[in-house]
Backbone as numpy.savetxt, mean C-alpha at the origin, in Angstrom:
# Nx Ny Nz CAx CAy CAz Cx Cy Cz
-19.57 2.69 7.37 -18.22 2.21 7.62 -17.62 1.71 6.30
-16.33 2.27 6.12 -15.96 1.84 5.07 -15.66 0.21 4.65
-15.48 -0.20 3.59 -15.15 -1.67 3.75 -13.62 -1.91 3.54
-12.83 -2.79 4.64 -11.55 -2.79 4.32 -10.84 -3.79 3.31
-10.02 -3.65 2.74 -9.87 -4.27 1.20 -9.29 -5.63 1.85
-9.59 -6.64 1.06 -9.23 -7.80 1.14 -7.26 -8.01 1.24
-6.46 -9.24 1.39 -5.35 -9.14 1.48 -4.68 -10.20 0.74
-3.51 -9.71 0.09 -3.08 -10.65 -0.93 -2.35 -11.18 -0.34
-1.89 -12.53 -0.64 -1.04 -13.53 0.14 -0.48 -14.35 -0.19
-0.73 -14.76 -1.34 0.68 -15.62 -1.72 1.67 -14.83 -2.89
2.74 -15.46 -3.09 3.83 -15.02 -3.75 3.27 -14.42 -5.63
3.03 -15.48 -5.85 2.29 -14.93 -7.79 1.57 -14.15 -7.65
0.86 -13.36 -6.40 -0.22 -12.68 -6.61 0.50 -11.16 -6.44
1.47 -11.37 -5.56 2.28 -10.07 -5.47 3.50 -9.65 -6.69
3.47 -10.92 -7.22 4.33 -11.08 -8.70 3.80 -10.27 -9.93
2.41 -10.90 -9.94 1.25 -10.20 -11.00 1.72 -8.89 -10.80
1.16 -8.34 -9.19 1.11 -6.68 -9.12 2.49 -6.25 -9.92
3.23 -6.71 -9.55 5.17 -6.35 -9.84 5.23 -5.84 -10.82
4.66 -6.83 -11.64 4.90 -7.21 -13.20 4.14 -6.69 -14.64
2.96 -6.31 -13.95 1.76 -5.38 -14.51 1.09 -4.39 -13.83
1.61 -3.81 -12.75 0.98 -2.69 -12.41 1.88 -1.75 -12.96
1.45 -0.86 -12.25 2.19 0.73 -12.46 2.18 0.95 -11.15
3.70 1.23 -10.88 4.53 1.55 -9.61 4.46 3.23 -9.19
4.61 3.52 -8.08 4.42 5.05 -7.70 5.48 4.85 -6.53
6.41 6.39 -6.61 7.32 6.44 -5.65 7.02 7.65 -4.91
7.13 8.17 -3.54 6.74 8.92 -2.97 7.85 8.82 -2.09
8.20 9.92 -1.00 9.05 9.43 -0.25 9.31 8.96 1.03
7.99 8.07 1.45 7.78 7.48 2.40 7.31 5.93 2.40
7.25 5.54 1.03 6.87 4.58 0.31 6.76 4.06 -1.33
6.62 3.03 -1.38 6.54 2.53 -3.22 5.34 2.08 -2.85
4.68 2.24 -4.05 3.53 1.55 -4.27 3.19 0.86 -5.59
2.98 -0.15 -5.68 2.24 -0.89 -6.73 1.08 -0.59 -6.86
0.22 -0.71 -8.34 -1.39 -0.69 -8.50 -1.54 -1.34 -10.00
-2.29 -2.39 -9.69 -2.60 -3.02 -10.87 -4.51 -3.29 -10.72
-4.46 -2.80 -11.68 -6.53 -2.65 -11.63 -6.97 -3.74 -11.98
-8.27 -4.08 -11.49 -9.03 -5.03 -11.58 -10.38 -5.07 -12.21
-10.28 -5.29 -12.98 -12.04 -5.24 -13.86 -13.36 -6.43 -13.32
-12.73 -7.25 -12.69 -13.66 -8.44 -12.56 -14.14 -8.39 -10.93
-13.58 -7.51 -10.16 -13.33 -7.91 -8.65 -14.20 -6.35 -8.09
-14.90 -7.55 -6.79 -15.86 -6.85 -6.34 -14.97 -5.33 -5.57
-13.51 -5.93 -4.45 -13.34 -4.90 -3.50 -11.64 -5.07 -3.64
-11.36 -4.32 -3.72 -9.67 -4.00 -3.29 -9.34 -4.61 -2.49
-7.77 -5.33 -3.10 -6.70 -6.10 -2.21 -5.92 -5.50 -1.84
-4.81 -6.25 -0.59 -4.01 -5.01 -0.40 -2.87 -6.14 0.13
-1.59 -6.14 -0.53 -0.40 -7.18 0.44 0.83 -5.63 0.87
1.39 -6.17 1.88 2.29 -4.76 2.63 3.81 -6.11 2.23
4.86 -5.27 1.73 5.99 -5.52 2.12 7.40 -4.88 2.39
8.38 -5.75 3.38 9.29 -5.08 3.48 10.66 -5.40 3.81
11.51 -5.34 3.29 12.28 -5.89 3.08 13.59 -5.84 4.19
14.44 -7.09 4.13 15.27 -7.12 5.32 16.63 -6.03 5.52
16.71 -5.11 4.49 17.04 -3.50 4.35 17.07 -3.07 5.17
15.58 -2.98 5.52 14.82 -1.67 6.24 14.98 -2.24 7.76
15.33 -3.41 8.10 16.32 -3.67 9.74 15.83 -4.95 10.41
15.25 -5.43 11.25 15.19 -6.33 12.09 13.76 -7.00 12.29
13.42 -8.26 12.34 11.73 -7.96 12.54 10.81 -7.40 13.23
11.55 -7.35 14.24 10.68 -5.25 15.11 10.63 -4.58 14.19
11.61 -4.43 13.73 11.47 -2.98 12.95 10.79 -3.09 11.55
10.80 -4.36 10.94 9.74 -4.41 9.88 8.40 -4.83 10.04
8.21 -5.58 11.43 6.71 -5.34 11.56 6.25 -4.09 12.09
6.82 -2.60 12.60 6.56 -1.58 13.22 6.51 -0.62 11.96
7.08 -1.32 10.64 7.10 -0.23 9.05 5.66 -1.29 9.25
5.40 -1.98 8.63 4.50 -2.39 8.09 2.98 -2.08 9.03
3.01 -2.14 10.44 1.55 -1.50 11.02 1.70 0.34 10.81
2.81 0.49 10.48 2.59 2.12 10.57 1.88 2.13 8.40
2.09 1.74 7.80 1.61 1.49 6.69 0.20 0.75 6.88
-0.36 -0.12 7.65 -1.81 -0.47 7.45 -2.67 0.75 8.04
-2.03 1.55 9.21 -2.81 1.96 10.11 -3.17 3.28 9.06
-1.73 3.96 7.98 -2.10 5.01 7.31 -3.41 4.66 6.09
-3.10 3.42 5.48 -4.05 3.11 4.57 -5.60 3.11 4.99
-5.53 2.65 6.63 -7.46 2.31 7.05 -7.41 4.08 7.24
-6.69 4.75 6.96 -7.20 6.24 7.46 -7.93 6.82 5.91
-6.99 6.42 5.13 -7.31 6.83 3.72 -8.41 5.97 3.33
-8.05 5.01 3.22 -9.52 3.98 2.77 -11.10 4.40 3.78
-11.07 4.94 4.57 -11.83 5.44 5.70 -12.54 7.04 5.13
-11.22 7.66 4.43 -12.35 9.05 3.58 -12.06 9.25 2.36
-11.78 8.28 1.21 -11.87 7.86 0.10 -12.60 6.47 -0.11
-12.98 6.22 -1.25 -13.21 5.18 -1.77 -11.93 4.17 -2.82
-11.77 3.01 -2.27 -10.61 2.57 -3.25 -11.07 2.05 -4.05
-10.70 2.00 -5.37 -11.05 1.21 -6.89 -10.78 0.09 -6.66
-11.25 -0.71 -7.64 -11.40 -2.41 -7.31 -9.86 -2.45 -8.16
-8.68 -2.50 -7.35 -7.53 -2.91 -7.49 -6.53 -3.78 -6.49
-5.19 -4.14 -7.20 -4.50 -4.84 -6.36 -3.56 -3.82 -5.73
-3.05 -3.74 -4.42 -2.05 -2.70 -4.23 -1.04 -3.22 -3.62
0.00 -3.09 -3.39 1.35 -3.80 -2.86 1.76 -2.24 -2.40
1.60 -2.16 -1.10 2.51 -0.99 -0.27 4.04 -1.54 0.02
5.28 -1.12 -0.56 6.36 -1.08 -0.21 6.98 -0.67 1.03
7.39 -0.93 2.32 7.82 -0.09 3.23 9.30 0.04 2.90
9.82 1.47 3.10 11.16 1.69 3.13 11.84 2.21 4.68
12.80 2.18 4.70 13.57 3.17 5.80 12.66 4.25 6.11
12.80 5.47 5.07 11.86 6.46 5.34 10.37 6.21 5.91
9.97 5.02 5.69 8.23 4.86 6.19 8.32 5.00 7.86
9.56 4.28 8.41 9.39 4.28 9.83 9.86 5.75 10.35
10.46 6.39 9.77 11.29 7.29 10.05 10.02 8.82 10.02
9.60 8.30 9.13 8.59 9.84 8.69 7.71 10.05 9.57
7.36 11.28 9.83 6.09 11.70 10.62 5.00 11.14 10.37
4.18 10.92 10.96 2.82 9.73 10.84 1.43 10.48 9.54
1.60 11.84 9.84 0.59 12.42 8.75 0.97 12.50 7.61
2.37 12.99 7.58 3.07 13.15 5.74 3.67 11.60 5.58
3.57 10.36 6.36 3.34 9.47 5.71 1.67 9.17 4.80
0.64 9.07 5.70 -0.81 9.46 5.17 -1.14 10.41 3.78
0.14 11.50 4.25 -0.19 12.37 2.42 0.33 11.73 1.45
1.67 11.14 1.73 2.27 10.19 0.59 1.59 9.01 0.57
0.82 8.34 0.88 0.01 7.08 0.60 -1.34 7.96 -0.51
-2.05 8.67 0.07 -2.80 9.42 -0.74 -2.54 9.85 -1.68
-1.46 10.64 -2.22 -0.51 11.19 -2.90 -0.74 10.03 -4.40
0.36 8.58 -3.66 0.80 7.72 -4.65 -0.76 6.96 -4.96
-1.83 7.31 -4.03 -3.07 6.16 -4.67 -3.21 7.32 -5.39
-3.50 8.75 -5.60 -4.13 9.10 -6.64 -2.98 9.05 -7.65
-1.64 9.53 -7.57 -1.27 9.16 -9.23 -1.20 7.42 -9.75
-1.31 6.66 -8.99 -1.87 5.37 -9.25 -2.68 5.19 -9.63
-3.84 6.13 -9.17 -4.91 5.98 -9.99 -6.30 4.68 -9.04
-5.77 4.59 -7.93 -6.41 3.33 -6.99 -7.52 4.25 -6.23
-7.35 5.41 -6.55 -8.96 6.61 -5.51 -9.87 6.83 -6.64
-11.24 6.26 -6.06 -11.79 6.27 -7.63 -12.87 7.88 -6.17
């Protein structure tokens, strides 16, 4: 069973990612990835912004974004990094698998699939 990545949670920690990762755009999502040299297992914070509609509708982007990541993290291995999944409009909107290719997609040019 794979192990599921830990979760980032306060504000500076999602700042760090912002501010020193390297961002990936896909079109079902943004992604942040900022690597970690010292850390045993991958973090992971989801956000989304009051844009994208109502809090139904941004907690329904944001489980359709965890549920694609435990699929990927499930037949890859993730690098010991920080990741900040962006939800947009398009995340709720997109078909549930070519959301899954664009999460895969942006971890490998991120560079977060070791």
């Amino acid at each position: 069973m794979p192990i599921q990545p830990d979760k980032l949670k306060k504000r500076p920690e999602f700042l760090r990612v912002a501010s020193r990762g390297r961002k990936v755009a896909v079109p079902g999502l943004v992604l942040q990835v900022l690597a970690r040299e010292e850390a045993e297992n991958s973090r992971v914070g989801y956000t989304v912004t009051k844009k994208v509609g109502n809090a139904v509708v941004r907690n329904r982007t944001r489980r359709r974004l965890r549920a694609a990541l435990r699929i990927v993290a499930a037949e890859n291995v993730l690098s010991h990094s920080d990741l900040v999944l962006i939800g947009r409009d398009a995340t709720r909107k997109r078909d549930f698998p070519a959301l899954v290719d664009d999460l895969r997609r942006a971890l490998r040019k991120g560079g977060a699939l070791s």
